[in-house]
mmCIF file of C-alpha atoms in Angstrom:
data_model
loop_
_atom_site.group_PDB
_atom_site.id
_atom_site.type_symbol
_atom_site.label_atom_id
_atom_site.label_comp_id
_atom_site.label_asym_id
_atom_site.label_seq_id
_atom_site.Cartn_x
_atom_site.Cartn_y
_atom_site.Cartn_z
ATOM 1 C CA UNK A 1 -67.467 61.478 35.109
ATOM 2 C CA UNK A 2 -68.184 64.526 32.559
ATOM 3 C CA UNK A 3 -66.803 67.619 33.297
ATOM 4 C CA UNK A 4 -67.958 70.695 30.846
ATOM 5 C CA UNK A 5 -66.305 73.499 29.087
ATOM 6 C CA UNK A 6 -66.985 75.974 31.152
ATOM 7 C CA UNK A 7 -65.570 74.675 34.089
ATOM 8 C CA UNK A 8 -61.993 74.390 32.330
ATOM 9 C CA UNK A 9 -59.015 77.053 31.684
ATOM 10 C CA UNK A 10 -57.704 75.776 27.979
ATOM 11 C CA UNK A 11 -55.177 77.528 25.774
ATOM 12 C CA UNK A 12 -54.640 76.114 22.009
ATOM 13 C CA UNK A 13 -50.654 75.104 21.235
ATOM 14 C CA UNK A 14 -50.458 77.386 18.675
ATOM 15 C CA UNK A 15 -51.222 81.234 17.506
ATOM 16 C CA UNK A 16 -53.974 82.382 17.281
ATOM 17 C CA UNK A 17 -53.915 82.196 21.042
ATOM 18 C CA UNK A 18 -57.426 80.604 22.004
ATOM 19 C CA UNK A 19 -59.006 80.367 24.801
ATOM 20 C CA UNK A 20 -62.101 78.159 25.902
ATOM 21 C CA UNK A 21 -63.839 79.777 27.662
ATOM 22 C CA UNK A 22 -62.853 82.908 26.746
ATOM 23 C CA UNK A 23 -62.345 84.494 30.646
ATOM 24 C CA UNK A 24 -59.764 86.943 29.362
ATOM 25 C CA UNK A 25 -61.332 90.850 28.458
ATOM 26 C CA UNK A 26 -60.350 92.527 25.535
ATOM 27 C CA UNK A 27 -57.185 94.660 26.251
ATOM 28 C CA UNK A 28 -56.080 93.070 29.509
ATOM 29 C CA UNK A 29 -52.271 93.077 29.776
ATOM 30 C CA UNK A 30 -52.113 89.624 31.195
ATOM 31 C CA UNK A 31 -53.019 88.492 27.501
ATOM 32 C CA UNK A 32 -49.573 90.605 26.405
ATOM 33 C CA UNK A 33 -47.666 88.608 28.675
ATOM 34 C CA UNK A 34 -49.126 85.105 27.452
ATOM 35 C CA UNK A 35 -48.537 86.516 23.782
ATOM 36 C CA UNK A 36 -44.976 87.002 24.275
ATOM 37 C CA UNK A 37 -44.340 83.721 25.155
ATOM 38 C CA UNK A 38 -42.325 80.597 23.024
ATOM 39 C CA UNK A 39 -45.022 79.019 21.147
ATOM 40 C CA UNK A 40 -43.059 75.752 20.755
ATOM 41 C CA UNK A 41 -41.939 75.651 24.267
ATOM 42 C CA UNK A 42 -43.479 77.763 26.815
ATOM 43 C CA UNK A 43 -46.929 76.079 27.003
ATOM 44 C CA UNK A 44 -46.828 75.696 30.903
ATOM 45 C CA UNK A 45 -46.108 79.461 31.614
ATOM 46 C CA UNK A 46 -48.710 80.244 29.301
ATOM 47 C CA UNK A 47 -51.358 78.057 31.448
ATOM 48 C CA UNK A 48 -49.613 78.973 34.910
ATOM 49 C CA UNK A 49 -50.640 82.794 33.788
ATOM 50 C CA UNK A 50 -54.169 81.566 32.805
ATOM 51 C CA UNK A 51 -54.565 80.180 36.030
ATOM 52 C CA UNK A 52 -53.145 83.201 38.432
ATOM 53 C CA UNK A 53 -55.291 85.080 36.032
ATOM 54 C CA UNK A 54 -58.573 82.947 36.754
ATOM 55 C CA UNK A 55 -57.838 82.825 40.588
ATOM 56 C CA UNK A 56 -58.001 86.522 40.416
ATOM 57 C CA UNK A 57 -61.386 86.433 38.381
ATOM 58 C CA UNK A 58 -64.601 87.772 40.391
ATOM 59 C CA UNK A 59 -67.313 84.751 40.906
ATOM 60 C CA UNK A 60 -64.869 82.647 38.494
ATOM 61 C CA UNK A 61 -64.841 78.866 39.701
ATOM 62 C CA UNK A 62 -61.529 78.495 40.107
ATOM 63 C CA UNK A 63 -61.290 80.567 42.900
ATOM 64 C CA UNK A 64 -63.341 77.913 44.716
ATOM 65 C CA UNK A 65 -61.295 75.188 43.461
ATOM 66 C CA UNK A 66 -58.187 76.501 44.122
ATOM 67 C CA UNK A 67 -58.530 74.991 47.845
ATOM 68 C CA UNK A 68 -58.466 71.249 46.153
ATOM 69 C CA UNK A 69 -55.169 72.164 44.698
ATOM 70 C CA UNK A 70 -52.218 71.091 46.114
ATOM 71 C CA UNK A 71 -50.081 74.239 47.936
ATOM 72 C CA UNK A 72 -46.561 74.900 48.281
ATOM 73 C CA UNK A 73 -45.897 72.546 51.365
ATOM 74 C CA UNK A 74 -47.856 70.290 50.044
ATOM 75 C CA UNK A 75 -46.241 70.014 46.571
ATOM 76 C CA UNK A 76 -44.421 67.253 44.420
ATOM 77 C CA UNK A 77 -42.842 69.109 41.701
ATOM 78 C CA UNK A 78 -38.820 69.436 41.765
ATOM 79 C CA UNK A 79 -40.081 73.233 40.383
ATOM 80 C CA UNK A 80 -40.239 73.730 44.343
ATOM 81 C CA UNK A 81 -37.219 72.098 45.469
ATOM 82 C CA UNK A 82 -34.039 73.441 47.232
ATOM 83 C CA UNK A 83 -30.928 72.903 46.070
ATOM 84 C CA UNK A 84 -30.039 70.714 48.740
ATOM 85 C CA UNK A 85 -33.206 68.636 48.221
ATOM 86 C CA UNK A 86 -32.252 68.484 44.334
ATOM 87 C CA UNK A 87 -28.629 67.176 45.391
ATOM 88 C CA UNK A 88 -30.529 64.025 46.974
ATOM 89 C CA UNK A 89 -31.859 62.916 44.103
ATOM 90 C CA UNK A 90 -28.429 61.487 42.909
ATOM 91 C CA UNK A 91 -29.728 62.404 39.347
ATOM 92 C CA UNK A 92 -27.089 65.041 38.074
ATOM 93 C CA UNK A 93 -28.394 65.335 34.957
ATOM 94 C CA UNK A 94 -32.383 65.338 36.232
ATOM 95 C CA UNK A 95 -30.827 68.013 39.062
ATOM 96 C CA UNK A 96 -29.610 70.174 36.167
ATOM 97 C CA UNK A 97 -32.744 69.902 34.018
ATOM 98 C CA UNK A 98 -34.882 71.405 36.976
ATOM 99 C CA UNK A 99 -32.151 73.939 37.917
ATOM 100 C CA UNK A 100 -32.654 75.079 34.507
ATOM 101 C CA UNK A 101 -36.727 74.944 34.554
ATOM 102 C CA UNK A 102 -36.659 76.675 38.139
ATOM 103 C CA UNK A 103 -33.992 79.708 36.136
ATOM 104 C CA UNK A 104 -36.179 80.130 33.383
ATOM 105 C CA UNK A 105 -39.519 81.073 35.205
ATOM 106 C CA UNK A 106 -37.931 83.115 37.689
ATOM 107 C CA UNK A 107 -36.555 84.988 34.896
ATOM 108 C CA UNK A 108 -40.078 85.086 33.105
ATOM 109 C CA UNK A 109 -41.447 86.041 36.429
ATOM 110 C CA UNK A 110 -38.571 88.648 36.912
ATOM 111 C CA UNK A 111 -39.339 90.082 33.237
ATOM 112 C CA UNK A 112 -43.290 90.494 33.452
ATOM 113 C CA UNK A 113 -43.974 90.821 37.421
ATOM 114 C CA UNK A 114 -41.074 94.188 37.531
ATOM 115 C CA UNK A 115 -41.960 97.507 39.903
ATOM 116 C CA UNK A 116 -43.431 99.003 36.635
ATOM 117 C CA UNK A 117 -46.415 96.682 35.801
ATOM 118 C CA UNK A 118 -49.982 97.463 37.033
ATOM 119 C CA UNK A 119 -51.469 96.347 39.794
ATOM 120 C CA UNK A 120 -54.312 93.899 38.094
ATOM 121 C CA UNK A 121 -51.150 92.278 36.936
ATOM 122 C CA UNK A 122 -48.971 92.502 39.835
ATOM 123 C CA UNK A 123 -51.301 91.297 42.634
ATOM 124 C CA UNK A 124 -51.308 87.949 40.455
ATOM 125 C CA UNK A 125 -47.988 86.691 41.611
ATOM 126 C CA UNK A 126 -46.639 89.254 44.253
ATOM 127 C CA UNK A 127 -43.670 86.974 44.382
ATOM 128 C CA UNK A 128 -41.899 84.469 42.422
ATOM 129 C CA UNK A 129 -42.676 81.784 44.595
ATOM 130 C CA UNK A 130 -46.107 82.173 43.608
ATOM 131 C CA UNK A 131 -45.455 82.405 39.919
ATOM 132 C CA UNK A 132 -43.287 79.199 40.075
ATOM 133 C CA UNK A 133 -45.887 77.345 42.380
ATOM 134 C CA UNK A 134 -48.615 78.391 39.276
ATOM 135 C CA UNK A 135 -46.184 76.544 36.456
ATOM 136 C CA UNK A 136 -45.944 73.540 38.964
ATOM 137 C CA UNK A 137 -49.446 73.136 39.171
ATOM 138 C CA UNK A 138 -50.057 73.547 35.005
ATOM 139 C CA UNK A 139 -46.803 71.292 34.628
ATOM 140 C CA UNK A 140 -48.369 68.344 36.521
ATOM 141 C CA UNK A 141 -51.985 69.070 36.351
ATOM 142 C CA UNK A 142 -52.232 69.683 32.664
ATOM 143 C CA UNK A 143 -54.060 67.199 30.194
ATOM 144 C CA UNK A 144 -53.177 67.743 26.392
ATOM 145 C CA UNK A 145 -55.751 66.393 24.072
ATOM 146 C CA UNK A 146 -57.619 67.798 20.860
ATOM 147 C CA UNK A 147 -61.092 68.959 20.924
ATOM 148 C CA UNK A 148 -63.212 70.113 18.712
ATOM 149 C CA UNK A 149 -65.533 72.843 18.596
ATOM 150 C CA UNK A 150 -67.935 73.215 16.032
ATOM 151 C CA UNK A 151 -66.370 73.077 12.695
ATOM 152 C CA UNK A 152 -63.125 74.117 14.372
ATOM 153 C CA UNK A 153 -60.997 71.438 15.820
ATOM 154 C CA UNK A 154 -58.218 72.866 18.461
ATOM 155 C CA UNK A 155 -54.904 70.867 19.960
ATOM 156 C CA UNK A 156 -55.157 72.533 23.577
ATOM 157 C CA UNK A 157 -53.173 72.936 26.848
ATOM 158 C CA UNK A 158 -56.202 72.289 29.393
ATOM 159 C CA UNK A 159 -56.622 72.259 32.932
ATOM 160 C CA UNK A 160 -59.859 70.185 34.259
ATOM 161 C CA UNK A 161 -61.272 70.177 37.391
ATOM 162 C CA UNK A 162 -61.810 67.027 39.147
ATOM 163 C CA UNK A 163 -60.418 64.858 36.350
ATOM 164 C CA UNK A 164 -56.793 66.132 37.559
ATOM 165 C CA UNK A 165 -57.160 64.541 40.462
ATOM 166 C CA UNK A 166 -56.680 60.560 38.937
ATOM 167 C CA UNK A 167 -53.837 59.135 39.771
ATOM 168 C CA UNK A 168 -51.149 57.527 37.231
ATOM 169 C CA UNK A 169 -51.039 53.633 36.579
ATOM 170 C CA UNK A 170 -49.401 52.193 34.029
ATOM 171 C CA UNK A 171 -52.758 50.322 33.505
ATOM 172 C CA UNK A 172 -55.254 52.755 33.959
ATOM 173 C CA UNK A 173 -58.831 51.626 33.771
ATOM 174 C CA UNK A 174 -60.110 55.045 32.468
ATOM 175 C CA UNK A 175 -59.351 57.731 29.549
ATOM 176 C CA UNK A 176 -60.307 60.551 28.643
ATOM 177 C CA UNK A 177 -62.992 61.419 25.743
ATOM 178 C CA UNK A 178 -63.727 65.083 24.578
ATOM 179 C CA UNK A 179 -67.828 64.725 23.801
ATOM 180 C CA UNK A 180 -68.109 67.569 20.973
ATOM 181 C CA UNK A 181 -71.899 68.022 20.914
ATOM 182 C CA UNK A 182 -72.072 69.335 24.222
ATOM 183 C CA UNK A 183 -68.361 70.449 24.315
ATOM 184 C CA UNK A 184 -67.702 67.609 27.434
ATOM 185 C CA UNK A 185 -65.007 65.674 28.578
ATOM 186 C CA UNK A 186 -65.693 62.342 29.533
ATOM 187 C CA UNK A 187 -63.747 60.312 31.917
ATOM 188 C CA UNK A 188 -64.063 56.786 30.159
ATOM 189 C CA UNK A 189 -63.713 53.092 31.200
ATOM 190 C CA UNK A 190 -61.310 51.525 29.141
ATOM 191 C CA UNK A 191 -62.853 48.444 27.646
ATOM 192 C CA UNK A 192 -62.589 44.769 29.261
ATOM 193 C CA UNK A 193 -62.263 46.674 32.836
ATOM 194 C CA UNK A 194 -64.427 47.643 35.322
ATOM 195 C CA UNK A 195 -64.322 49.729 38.569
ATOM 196 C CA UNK A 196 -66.145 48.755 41.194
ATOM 197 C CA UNK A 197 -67.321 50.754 44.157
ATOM 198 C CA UNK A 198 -64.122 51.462 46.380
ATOM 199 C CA UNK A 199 -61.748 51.198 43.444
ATOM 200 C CA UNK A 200 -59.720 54.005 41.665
ATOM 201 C CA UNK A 201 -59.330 55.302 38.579
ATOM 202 C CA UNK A 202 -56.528 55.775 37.143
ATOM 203 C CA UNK A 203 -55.399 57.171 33.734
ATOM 204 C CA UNK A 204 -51.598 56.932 32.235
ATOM 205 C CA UNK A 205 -50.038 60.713 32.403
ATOM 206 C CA UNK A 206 -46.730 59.835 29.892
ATOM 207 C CA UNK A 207 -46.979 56.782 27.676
ATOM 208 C CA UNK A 208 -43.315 54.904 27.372
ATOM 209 C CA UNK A 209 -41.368 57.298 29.508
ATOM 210 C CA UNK A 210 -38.521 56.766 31.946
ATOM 211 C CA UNK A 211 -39.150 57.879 36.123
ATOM 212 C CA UNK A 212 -36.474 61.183 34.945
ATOM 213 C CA UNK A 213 -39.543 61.692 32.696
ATOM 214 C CA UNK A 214 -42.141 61.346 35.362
ATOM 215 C CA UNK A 215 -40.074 63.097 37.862
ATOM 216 C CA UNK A 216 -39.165 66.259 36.354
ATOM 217 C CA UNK A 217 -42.510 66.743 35.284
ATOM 218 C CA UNK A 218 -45.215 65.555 38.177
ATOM 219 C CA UNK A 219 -42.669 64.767 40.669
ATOM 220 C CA UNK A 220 -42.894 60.909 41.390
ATOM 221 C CA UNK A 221 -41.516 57.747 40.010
ATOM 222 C CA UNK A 222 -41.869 54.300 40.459
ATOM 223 C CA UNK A 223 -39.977 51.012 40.933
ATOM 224 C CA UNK A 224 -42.389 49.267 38.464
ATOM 225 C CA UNK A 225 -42.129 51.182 35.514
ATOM 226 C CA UNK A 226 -42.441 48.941 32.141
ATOM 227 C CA UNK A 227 -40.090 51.552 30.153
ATOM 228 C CA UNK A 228 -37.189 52.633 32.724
ATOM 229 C CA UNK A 229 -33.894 51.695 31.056
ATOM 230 C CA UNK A 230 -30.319 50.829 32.221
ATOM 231 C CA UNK A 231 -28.177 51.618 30.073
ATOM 232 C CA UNK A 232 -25.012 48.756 29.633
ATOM 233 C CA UNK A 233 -21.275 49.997 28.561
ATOM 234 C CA UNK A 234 -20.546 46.545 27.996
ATOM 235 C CA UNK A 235 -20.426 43.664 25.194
ATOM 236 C CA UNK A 236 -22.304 40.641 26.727
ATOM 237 C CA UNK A 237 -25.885 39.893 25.750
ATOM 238 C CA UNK A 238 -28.484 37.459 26.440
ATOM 239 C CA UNK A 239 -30.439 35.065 24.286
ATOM 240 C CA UNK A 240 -33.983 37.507 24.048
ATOM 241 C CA UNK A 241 -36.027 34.349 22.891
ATOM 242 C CA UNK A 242 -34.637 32.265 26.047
ATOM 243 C CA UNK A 243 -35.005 34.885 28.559
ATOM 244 C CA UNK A 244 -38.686 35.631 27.278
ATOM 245 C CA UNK A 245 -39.549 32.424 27.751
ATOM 246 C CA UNK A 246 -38.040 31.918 31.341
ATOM 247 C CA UNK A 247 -40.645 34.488 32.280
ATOM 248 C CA UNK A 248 -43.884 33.370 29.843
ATOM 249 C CA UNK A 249 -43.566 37.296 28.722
ATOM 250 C CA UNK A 250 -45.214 37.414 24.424
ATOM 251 C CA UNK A 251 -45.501 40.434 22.337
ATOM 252 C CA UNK A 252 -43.679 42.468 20.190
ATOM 253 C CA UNK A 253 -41.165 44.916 22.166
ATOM 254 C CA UNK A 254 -43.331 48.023 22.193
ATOM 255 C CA UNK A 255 -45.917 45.571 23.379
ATOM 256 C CA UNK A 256 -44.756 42.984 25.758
ATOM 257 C CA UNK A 257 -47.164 41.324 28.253
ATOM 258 C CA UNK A 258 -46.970 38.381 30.855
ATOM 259 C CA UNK A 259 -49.012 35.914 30.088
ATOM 260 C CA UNK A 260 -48.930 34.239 33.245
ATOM 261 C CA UNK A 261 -48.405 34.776 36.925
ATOM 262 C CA UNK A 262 -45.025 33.684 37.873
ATOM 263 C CA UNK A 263 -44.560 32.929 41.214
ATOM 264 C CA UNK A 264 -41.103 33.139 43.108
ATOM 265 C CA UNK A 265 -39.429 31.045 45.825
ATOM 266 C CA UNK A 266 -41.419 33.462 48.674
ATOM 267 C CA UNK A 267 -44.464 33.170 47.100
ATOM 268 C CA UNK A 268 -44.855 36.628 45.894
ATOM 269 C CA UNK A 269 -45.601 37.335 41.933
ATOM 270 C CA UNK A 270 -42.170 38.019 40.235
ATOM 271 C CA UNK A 271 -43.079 39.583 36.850
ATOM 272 C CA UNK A 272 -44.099 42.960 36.816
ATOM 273 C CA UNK A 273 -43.348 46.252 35.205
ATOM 274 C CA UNK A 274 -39.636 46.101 36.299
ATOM 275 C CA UNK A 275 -38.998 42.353 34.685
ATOM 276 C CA UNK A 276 -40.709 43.804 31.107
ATOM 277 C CA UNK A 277 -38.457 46.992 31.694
ATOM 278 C CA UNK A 278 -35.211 44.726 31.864
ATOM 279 C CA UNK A 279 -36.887 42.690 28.753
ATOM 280 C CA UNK A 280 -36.381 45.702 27.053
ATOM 281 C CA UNK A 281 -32.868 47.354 28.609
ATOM 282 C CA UNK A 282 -30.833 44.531 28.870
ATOM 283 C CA UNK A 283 -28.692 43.749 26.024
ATOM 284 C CA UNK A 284 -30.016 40.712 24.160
ATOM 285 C CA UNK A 285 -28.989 38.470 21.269
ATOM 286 C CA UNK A 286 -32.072 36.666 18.984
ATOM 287 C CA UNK A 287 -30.934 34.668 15.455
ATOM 288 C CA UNK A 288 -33.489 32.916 14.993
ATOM 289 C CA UNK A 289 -33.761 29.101 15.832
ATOM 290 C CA UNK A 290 -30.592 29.020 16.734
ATOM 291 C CA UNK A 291 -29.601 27.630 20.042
ATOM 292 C CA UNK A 292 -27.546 29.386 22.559
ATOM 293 C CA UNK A 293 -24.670 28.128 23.935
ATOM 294 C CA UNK A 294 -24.738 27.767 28.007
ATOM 295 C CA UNK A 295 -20.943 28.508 28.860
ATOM 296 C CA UNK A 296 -21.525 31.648 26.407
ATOM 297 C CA UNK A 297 -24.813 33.034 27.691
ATOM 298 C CA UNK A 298 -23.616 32.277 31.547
ATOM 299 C CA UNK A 299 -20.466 34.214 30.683
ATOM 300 C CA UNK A 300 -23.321 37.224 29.369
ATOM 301 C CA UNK A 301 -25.281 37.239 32.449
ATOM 302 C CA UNK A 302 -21.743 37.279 34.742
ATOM 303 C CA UNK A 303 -20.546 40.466 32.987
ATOM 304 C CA UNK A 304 -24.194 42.266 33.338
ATOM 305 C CA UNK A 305 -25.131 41.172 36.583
ATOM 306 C CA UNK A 306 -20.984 42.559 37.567
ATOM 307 C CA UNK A 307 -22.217 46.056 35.964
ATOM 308 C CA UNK A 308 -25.349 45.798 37.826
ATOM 309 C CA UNK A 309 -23.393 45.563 41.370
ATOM 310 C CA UNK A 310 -21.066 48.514 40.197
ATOM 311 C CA UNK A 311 -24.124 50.857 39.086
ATOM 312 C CA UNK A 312 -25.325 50.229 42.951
ATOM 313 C CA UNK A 313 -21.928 50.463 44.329
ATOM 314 C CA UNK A 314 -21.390 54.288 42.328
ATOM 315 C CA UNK A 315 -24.737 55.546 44.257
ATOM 316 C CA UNK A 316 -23.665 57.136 47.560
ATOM 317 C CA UNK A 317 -26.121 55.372 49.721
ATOM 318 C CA UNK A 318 -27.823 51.997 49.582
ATOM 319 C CA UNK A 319 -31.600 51.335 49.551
ATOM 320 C CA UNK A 320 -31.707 50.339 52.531
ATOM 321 C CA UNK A 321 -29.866 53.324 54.095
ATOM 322 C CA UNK A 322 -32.238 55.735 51.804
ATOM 323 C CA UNK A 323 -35.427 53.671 53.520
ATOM 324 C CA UNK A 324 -33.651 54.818 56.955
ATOM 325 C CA UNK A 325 -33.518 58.002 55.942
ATOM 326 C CA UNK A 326 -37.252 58.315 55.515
ATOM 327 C CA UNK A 327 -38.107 57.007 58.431
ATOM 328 C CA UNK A 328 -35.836 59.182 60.561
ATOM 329 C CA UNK A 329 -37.467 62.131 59.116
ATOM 330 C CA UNK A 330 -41.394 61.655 59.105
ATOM 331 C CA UNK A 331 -41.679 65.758 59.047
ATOM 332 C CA UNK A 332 -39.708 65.779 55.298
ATOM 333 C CA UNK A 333 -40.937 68.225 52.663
ATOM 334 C CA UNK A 334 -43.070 66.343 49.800
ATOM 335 C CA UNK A 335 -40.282 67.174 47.366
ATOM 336 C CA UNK A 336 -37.542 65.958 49.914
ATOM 337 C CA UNK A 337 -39.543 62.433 50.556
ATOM 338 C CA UNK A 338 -39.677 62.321 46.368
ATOM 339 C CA UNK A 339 -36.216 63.019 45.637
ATOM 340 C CA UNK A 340 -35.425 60.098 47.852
ATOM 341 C CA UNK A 341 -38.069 57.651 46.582
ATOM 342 C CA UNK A 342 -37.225 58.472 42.915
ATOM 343 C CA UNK A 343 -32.948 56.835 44.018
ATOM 344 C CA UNK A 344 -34.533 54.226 46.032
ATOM 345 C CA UNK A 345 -36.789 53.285 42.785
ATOM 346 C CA UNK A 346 -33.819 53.390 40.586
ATOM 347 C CA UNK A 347 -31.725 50.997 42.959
ATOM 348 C CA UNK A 348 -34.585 48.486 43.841
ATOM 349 C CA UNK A 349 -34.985 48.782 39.293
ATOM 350 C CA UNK A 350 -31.533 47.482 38.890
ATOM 351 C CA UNK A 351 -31.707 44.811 41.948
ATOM 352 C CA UNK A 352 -35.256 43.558 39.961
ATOM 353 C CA UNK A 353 -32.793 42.989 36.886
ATOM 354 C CA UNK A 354 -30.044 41.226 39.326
ATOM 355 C CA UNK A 355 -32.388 38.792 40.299
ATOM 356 C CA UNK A 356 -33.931 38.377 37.034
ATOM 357 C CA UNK A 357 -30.811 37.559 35.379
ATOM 358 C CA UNK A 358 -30.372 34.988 38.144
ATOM 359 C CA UNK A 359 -33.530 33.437 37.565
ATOM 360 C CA UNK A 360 -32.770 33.180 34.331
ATOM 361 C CA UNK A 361 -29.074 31.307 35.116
ATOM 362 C CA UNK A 362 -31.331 29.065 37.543
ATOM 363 C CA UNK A 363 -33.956 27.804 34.221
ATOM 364 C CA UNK A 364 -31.877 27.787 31.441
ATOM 365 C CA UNK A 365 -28.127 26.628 32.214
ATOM 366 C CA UNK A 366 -28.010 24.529 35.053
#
């Protein structure tokens, strides 16, 4: 897949504020608004007033691609839930993190959409809702990479047409490539893999970020997610060489990989992203050579599979009363239905620990 310049709306990170292509005319207030913004920070108002700007553009493309974007209903990001909906994601400190986010671009949209502004800038984002829906779409849609152009090379906020729409795996089979001789960007096939006709690509959005990370940002998670992390009050640990090998997982930490299918009682593989997720969260031991002791390292894995049962316990529902809920409510909002995933995914996380750990009591101390 290529995808060329002029297709794109890109902003640089830093002032100067450029812009590639360059849509916005000399003198246009909406550049006044983007040029009071944080540079460090604000990067996704910046874009989401880019891209009311380009919508608003005579013959520009985006007003043609606008109808492959996502709309309100129809919308992931937490930027768009209630409070109620944010309440259900039994995430205080994620619910707080978007309660802020949702405050600070209604008060950006409150500052720069007021009674006084003209109307070239007003008809942009008539009301908030529109204005917040804009930073949703530059929040999860948004690739960063550097290009270069001619001698000058630019780190850039972009938004790409058609390459947006690739889904998230935490193996992707593609990446992207900016192609400077023809100022391109080139959806790749990462090497060793290849996609066959019916298959999709995928690229990875975060690399070695938690589902809060994912969530607050494109509005998903997942139960498979190699870098999710419990985090253990306690004192026990496990032998990290033993466990390791119970499960045929090699590498260094940043790097672990299974290097063989393991297959469990019903027949389904056991090791996935969760299993190298716990290889890295749970609390381990590792002196070398030296041996652990059973009655010790049985002790470990009773304390932390106990803390295990009381983080499920501390959650107001159970998984399988949050997979209920779901079902009893097939009309739910998209941000509703994520909410929920994203404390199912955390429970059926620290369950794929539980019955790690008792794997591991199963192979190495009885």
């Amino acid at each position: 897949m290529e995808i060329p310049l002029e297709l794109m709306l890109t902003i640089s990170h830093k002032i100067p504020w450029m812009f590639f292509p360059d849509i916005i005319p000399v003198g246009h207030p909406i550049f006044d608004i983007i040029n009071s913004t944080d540079p460090e920070t604000d990067w996704d108002l910046r874009l989401a007033c880019l891209l009311l700007y380009a919508f608003d553009r005579e013959d520009n493309f985006w007003q043609l691609y606008s109808d492959f974007l996502p709309g309100t209903d129809e919308c992931t990001s937490l930027l768009l839930a209630s409070e109620e909906e944010l309440l259900e994601l039994q995430d205080a400190v994620l619910a707080s993190t978007i309660r802020e986010q949702q405050q600070r671009a209604l008060e950006f949209w409150e500052k720069n959409w007021h009674n006084g502004v003209p109307l070239k800038i007003k008809r942009l984002a008539r009301e908030p809702e529109r204005f917040i829906w804009a930073v949703s779409i530059a929040q999860s849609r948004c690739i960063n990479m550097q290009m270069r152009i001619g001698a000058l090379v630019q780190d850039a906020n972009m938004l790409i047409p058609y390459a947006d729409m690739l889904n998230h795996s935490f193996q992707p089979n593609c990446f992207f490539h900016w192609r400077f001789k023809d100022r391109m960007l080139e959806v790749m096939i990462n090497a060793g893999q290849r996609i066959r006709k019916g298959d999709e690509m995928t690229v990875n959005y975060m690399s070695r970020q938690m589902n809060n990370k994912f969530m607050q940002r494109y509005g998903f998670s997942s139960p498979v997610n190699p870098w999710d992390v419990i985090k253990f009050s306690g004192n026990a640990r496990i032998h990290l060489d033993s466990f390791l090998s119970v499960f045929n997982i090699s590498g260094l930490p940043e790097e672990y990989y299974h290097n063989t299918a393991r297959v469990s009682k019903a027949g389904d593989t056991f090791v996935d992203g969760a299993i190298l997720a716990a290889v890295r969260t749970l609390p381990t031991w590792s002196d070398g050579d030296v041996p652990l002791i059973p009655s010790v390292e049985k002790k470990a894995v009773k304390e932390l599979l106990d803390e295990c049962k009381r983080m499920l316990a501390d959650f107001p529902t159970t998984f399988k009363q949050d997979q209920k809920l779901l079902d009893s409510i097939p009309e739910a909002s998209r941000t509703l239905e994520a909410a929920i995933k994203y404390r199912s995914h955390r429970k059926l996380f620290i369950d794929k620990v539980m019955q790690a750990l008792d794997i591991y009591q199963e192979e190495i101390l009885f």
